[in-house]
XYZ file of C-alpha atoms in Angstrom:
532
model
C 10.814 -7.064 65.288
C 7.219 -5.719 64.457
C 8.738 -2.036 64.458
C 11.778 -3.544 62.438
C 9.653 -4.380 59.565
C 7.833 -1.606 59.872
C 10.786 0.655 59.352
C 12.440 -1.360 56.409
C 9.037 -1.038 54.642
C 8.818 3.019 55.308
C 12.146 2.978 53.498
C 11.480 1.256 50.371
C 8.634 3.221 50.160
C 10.336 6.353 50.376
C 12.619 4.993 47.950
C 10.506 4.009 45.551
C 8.633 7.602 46.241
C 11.625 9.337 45.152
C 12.942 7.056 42.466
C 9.852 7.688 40.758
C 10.108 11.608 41.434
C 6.832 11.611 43.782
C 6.670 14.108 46.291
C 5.235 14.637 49.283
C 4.437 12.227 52.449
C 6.738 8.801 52.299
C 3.886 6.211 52.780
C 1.809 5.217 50.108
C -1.526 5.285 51.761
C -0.524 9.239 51.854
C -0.022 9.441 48.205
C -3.063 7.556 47.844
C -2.777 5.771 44.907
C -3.533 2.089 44.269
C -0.772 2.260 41.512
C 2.020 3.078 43.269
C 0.732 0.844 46.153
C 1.123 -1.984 44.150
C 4.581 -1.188 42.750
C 5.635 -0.934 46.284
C 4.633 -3.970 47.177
C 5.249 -6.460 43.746
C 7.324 -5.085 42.133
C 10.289 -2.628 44.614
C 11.296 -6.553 45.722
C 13.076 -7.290 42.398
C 13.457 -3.592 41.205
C 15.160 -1.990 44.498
C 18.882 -1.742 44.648
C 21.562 0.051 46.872
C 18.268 2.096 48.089
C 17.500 3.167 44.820
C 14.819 1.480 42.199
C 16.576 0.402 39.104
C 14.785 0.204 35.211
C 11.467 1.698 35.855
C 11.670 4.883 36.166
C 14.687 5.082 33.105
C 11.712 4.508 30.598
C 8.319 5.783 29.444
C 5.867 4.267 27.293
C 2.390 4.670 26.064
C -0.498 2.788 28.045
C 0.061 -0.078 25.630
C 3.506 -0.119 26.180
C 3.644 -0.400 30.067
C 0.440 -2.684 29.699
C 2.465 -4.988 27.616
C 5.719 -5.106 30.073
C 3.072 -5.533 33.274
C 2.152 -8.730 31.758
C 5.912 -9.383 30.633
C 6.984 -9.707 34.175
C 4.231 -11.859 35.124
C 5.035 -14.290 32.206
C 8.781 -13.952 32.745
C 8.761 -13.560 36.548
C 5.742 -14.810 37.675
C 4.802 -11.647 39.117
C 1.027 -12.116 39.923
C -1.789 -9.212 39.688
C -4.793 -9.140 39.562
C -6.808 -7.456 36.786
C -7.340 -4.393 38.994
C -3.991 -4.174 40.412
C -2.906 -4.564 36.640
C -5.037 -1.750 35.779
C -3.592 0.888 38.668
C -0.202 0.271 37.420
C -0.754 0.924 33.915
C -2.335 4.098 35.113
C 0.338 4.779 37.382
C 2.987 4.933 35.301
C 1.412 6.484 31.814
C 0.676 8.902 33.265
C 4.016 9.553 35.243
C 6.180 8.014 32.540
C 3.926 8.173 29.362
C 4.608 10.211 25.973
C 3.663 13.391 25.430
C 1.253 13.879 21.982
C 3.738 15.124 20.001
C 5.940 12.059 20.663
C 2.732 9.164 20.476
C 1.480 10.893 17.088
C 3.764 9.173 14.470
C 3.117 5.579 15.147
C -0.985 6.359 16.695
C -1.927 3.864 13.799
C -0.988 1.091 15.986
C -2.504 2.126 19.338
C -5.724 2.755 16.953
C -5.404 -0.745 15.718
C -5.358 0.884 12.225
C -5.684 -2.369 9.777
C -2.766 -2.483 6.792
C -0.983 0.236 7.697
C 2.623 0.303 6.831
C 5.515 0.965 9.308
C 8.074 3.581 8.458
C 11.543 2.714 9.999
C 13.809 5.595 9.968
C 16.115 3.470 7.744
C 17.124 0.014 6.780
C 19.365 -1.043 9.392
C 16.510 0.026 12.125
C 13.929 -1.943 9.967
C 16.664 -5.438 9.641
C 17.771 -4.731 13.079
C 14.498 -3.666 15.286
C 10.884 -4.237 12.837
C 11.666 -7.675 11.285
C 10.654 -9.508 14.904
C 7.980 -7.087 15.670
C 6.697 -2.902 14.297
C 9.072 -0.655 14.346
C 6.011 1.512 16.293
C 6.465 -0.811 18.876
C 10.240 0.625 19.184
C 8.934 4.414 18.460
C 6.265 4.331 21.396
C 8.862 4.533 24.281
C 11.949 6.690 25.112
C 15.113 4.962 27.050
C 18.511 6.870 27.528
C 21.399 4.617 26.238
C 22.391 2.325 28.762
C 18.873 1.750 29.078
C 18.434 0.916 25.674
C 21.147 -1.120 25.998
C 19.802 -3.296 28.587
C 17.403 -3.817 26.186
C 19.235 -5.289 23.795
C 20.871 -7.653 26.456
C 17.651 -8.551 27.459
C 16.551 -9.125 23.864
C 19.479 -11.845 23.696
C 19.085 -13.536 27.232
C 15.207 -13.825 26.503
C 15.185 -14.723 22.206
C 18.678 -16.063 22.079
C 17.907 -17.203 18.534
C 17.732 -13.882 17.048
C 21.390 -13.328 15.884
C 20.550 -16.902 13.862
C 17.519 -15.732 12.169
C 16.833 -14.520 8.667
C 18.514 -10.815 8.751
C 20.644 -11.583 12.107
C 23.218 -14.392 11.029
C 24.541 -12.629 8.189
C 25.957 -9.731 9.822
C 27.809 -9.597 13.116
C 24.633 -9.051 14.556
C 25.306 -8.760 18.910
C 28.152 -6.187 17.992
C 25.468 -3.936 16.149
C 22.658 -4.382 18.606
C 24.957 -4.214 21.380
C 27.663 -1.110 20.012
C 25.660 1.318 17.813
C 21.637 0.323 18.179
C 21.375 2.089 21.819
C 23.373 5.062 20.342
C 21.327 5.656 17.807
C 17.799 4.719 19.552
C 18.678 7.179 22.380
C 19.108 9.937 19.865
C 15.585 9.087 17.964
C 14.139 8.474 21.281
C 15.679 9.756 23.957
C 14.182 9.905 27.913
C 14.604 13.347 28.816
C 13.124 15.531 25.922
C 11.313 19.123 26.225
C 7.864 17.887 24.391
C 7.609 15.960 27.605
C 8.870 18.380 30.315
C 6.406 20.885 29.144
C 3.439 18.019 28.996
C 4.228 16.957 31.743
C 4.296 20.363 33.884
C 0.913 21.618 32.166
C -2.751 21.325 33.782
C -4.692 19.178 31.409
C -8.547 19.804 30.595
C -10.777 17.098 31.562
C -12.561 15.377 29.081
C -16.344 15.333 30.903
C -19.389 17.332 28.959
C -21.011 17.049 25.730
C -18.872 16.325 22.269
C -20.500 16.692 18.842
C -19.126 13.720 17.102
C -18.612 12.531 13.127
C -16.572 10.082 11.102
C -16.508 7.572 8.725
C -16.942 3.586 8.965
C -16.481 2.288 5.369
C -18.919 0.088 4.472
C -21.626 2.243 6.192
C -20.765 5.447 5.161
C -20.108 9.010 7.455
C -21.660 9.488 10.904
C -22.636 12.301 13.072
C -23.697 12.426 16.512
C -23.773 13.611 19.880
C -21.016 11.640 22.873
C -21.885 12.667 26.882
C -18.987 11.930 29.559
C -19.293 12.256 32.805
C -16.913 12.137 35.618
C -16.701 9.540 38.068
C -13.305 10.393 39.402
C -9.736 9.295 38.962
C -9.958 10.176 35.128
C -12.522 7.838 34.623
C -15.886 8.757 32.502
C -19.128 7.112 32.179
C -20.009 8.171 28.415
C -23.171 7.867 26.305
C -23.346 7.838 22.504
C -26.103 8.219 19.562
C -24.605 8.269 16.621
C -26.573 9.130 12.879
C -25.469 7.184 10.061
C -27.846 8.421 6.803
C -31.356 8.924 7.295
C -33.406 7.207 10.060
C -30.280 4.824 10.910
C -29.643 5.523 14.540
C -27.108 3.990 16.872
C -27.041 4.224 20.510
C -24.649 3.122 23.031
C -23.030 3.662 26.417
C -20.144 2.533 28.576
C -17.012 3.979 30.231
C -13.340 5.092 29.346
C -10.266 6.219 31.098
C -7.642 8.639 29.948
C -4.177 8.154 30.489
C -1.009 10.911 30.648
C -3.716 13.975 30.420
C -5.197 12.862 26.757
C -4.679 9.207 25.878
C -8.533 8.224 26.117
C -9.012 4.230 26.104
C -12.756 3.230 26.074
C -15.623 0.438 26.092
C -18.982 0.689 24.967
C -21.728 -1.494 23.649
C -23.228 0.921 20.035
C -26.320 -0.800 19.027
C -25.531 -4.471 19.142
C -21.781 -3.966 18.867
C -19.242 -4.401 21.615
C -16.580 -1.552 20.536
C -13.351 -0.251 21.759
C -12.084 3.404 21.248
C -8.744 4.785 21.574
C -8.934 8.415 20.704
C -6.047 11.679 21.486
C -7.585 14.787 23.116
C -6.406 17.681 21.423
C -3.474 20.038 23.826
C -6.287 22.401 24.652
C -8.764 19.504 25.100
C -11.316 21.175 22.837
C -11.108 18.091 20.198
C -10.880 14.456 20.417
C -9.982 12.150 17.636
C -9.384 8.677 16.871
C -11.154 5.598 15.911
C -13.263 2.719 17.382
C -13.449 -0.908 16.349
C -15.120 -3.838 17.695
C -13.957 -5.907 20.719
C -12.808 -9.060 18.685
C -12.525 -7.722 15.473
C -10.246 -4.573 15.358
C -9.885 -4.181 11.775
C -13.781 -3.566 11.791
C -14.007 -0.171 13.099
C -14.770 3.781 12.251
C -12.497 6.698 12.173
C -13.716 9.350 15.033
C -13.670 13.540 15.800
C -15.506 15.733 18.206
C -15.524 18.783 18.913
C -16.364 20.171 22.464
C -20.198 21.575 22.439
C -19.605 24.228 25.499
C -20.090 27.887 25.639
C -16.225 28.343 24.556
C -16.729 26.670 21.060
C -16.799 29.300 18.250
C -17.690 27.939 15.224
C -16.117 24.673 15.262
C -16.637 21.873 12.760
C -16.685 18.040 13.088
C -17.887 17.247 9.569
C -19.532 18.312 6.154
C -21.307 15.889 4.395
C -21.683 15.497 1.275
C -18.081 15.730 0.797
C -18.308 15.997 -2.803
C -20.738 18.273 -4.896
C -20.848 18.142 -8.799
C -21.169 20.953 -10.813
C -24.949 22.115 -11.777
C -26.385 20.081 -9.149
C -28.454 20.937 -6.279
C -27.958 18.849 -3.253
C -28.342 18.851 0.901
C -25.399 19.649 2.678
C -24.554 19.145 6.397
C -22.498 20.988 8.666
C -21.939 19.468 12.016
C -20.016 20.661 15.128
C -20.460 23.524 17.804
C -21.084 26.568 18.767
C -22.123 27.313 14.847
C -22.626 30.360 13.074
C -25.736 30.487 10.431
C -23.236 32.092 8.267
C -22.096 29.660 5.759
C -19.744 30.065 2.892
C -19.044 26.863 0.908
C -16.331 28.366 -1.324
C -16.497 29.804 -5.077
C -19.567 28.588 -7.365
C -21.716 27.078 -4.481
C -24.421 28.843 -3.592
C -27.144 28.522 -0.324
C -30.484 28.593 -2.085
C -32.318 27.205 0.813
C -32.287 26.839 4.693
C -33.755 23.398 5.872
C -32.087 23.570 9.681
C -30.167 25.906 12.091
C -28.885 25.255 15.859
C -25.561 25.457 17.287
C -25.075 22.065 16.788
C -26.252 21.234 12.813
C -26.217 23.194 9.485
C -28.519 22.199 6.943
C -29.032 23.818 4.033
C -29.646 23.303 0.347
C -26.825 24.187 -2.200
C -26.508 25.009 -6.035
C -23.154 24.549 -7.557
C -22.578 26.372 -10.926
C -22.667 25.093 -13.905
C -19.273 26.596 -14.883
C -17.960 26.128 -11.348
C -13.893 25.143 -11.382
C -13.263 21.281 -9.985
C -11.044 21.207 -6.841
C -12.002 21.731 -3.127
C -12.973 24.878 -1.380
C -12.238 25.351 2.265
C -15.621 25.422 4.642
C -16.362 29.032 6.726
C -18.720 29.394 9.213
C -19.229 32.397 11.190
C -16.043 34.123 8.871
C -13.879 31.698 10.561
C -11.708 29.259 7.965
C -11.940 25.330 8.903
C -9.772 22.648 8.400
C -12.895 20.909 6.589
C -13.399 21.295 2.682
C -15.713 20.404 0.246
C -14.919 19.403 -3.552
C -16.856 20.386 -7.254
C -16.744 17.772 -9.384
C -17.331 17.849 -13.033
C -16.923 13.373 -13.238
C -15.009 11.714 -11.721
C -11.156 11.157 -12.935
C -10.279 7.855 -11.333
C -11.434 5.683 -8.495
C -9.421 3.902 -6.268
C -8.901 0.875 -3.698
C -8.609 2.084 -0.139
C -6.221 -0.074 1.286
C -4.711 -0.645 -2.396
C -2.802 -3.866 0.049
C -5.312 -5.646 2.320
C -4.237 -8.910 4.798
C -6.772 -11.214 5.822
C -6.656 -14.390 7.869
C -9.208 -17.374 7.884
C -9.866 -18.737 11.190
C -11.102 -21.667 13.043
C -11.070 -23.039 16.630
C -10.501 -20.886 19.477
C -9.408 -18.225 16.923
C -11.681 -15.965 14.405
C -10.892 -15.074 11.473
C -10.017 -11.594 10.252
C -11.860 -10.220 7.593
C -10.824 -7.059 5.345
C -12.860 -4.197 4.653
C -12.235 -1.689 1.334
C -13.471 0.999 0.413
C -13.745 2.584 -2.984
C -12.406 6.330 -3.380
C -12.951 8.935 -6.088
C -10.417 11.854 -7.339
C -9.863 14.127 -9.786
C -6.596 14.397 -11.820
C -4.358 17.092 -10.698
C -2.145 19.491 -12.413
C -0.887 17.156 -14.064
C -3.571 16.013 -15.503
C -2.780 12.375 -15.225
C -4.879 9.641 -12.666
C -2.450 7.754 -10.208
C 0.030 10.401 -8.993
C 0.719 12.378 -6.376
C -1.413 15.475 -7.265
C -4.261 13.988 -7.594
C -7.224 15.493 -5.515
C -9.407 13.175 -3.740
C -13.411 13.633 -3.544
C -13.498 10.948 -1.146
C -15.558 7.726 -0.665
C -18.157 6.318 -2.840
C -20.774 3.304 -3.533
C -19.422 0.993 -5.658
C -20.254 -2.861 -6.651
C -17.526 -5.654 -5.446
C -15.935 -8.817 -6.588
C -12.914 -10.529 -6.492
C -10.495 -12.509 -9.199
C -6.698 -14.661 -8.685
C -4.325 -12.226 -8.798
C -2.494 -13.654 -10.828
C -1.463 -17.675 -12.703
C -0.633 -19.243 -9.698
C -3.862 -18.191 -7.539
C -5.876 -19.510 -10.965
C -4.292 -22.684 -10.673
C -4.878 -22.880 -6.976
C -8.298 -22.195 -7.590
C -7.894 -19.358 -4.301
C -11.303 -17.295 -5.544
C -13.082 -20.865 -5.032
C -11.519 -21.560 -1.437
C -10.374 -18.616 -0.054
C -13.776 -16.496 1.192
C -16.104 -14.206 -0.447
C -16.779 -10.834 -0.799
C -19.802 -8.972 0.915
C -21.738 -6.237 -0.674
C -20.389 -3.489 1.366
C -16.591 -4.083 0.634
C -15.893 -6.312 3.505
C -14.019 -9.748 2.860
C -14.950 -12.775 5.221
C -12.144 -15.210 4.941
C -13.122 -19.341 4.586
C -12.150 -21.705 7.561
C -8.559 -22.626 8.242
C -7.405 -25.829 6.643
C -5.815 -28.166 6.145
C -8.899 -28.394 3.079
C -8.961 -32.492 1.810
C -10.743 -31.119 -1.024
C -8.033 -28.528 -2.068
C -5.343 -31.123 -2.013
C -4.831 -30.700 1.746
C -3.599 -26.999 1.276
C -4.745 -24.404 3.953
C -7.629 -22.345 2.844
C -5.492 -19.195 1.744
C -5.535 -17.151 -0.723
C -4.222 -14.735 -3.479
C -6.739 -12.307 -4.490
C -7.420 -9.086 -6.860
C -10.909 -7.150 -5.477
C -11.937 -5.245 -8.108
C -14.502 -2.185 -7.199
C -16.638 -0.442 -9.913
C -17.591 2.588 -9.491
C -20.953 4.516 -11.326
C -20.770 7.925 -12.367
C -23.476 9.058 -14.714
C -23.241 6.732 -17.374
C -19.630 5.868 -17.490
C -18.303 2.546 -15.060
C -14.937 3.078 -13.476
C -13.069 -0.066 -12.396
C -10.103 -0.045 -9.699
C -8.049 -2.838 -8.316
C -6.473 -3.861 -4.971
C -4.208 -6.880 -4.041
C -5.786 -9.031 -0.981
C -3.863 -11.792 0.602
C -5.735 -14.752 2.950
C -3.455 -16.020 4.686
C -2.795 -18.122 7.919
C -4.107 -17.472 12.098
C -2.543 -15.077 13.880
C -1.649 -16.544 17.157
C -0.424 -13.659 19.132
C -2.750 -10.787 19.042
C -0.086 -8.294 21.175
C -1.523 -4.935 21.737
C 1.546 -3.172 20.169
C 2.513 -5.615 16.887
């Protein structure tokens, strides 16, 4: 009996092996990993059939993705892990069954927990049929062939029957579309089998441990450069260490640990200074560059964009920031170069000229500018060491118009168990284009700067409401802090939301330049998913 089972469980491992295209010894102790352990043993009971495991391996996802359906089977099924075992399947699969860059790039705003950014449905129908439940991202982050994608939508019905009776499903035939000419259509947007992911799959992918020269912005504070350290502990794990320089004398250090996933997908914790943060950054295809952003653990819409450069022997010249990113014309002022493996030879475009070295290493550029008097507005493209960056710098006469970065913002008051989100803006300066009119599409943009904040109703009705009374209040540095959640007694038992114009103004010289943004406060969001 003993040898019995024995034999039964060789062969579902050796199915499971094969279903999932792994090579090599049958048992799982001689693959040796914890991953594919566990999917032997929780989840090849419900997902084996004729021999032959059945829906995983006809998808792939990004870490989120395959996080979010781990935790789907243990709501749906009751399938029970624990919080390691969870872990080593996530792993398992992304990195088997993940996305390749190209594929993940589009929709990275929502794996970067980028606050009000708007999805971008292919069409109509996709947005009615697919992104009025949840993103459209959400759809976009995985590849199915079309049956598969079909068993979605059957599983979509069994598990929400209500959706063909909702707003956008009841008046259309909607179970013919989802079921007849969705899958067609998703499995040619997002099909399994594709060559980005062949090739990505096949290649040898650089590890992510050494020292990074690091840069980015968090509004509110203002740009950032630093220095990030990873080492390897093994299994694509990293223990990494942080100090980070916003302005002068403000220093932030931090340390803590990250994983990547499918050869680049990094996914990180650290404490910075008193901040618990997360980080989901992309490694570049030749892992010399990382970018992304971090946020903080319970607040992702607080967070700080992110880019480093590898600091190694290979780097040639390669550039993480320049700061100032605006210079006006006739003015002498600091500038910053940051990155790796830098050449002292500097050339800041037409009109600016180096009148001064302050600093030079391989790391940091510092040197003192004068921009000409007569020098042409518009941005000049940064060399160092004769080699053209993706980094420019602009000359700036005054400045043309200023506006509200997100020109849309969403917050949410809170109370209870669950906090409230604030918003964060950011005030951003350009110059006309060729055109030679503010607000369109040629416009050139200096980038961020200081500027003084309030808030007013938007329009009649949030005056009559009284919203700029109950709604929150605006914080020095552009960042909205929603009230409590109501019902308010004093506010007629409405909830404490809210709809508001912020209103930044903006000093240059002696002139005052005023732009406007639309914020809306409006009611607890109860089901943070990691993929909206």
């Amino acid at each position: 009996m003993k040898a019995e089972t024995k034999n039964k469980r060789l062969h579902i491992v050796g199915a499971v092996a094969m279903a999932l295209g792994v090579t090599g010894a049958v048992s799982a102790n001689a693959a040796g990993d914890p991953g594919r352990e566990v999917i032997d043993r929780k989840c090849a009971s419900c997902h084996l059939e004729g021999g032959k495991l059945t829906r995983i391996p006809e998808i792939r996802k990004s870490p989120e993705g395959w996080d979010m359906t781990v935790t789907r089977m243990g709501i749906w099924h009751k399938v029970e892990l624990t919080a390691e075992e969870r872990r080593a399947v996530v792993k398992y699969l992304a990195d088997r069954q993940g996305l390749a860059p190209s594929e993940a790039a589009p929709f990275r705003f929502l794996t970067e927990r980028r606050p009000n950014m708007q999805d971008t449905p292919p069409d109509e129908e996709m947005a009615q049929m697919c992104g009025r439940c949840h993103s459209f991202g959400r759809v976009a982050l995985q590849r199915r062939d079309e049956a598969e994608w079909r068993k979605l939508m059957h599983t979509h019905l069994g598990q929400f029957p209500s959706a063909e009776y909702s707003a956008l499903g009841r008046d259309r035939n909607w179970w013919e579309i989802a079921r007849d000419k969705m899958p067609g259509r998703l499995a040619a947007l997002y099909p399994k089998n594709t060559d980005a992911w062949r090739d990505w799959s096949r290649a040898k992918h650089r590890p992510a441990d050494g020292r990074w020269v690091v840069a980015g912005e968090r509004p509110g504070w203002g740009a950032y450069t630093g220095v990030m350290t990873a080492v390897a502990k093994g299994n694509d794990k990293y223990e990494v260490s942080y100090e980070l320089h916003f302005g002068a004398g403000n220093k932030v250090r931090g340390h803590g640990d990250a994983v990547i996933y499918t050869g680049y997908e990094w996914r990180g914790s650290a404490r910075l200074g008193n901040e618990d943060t997360r980080s989901v950054f992309a490694l570049s295809e030749n892992g010399s560059r990382i970018s992304g952003r971090w946020f903080l653990k319970h607040a992702d819409e607080i967070g700080a964009s992110f880019e480093a450069v590898r600091a190694d022997k290979t780097a040639k010249s390669a550039l993480a920031l320049v700061t100032p990113h605006m210079l006006r014309a006739g003015d002498t002022a600091t500038v910053t170069v940051a990155g790796a493996g830098l050449d002292a030879k500097v050339d800041l475009g037409p009109g600016i000229e180096v009148v001064e070295w302050l600093g030079k290493s391989a790391e940091q550029l510092k040197l003192r500018v004068k921009v000409a008097s007569d020098a042409a507005p518009g941005l000049r493209k940064v060399v160092v060491g004769g080699r053209e960056s993706d980094k420019s710098v602009a000359v700036y006469r005054q400045i043309d118009s200023v506006r509200v970065e997100p020109a849309f913002g969403i917050a949410r008051v809170g109370g209870g168990t669950n906090p409230p989100m604030t918003a964060q803006f950011n005030a951003v300066a350009f110059l006309n284009g060729p055109d030679g009119q503010p607000g369109t599409d040629d416009d050139v943009r200096l980038g961020s700067v200081p500027a003084t904040w309030s808030t007013e109703p938007f329009d009649e009705r949030a005056k009559h409401d009284e919203d700029l009374r109950f709604a929150g209040h605006m914080e020095p540095h552009g960042q909205f802090l929603p009230s409590f959640a109501g019902p308010n007694p004093v506010r007629r038992g409405l909830n404490n939301v809210g709809n508001l114009s912020v209103i930044a103004t903006v000093a240059d010289g002696d002139r005052a330049l005023n732009a406007k943004g639309q914020l809306v406060v409006t009611v607890q969001r109860w089901n943070p998913t990691p993929l909206r």
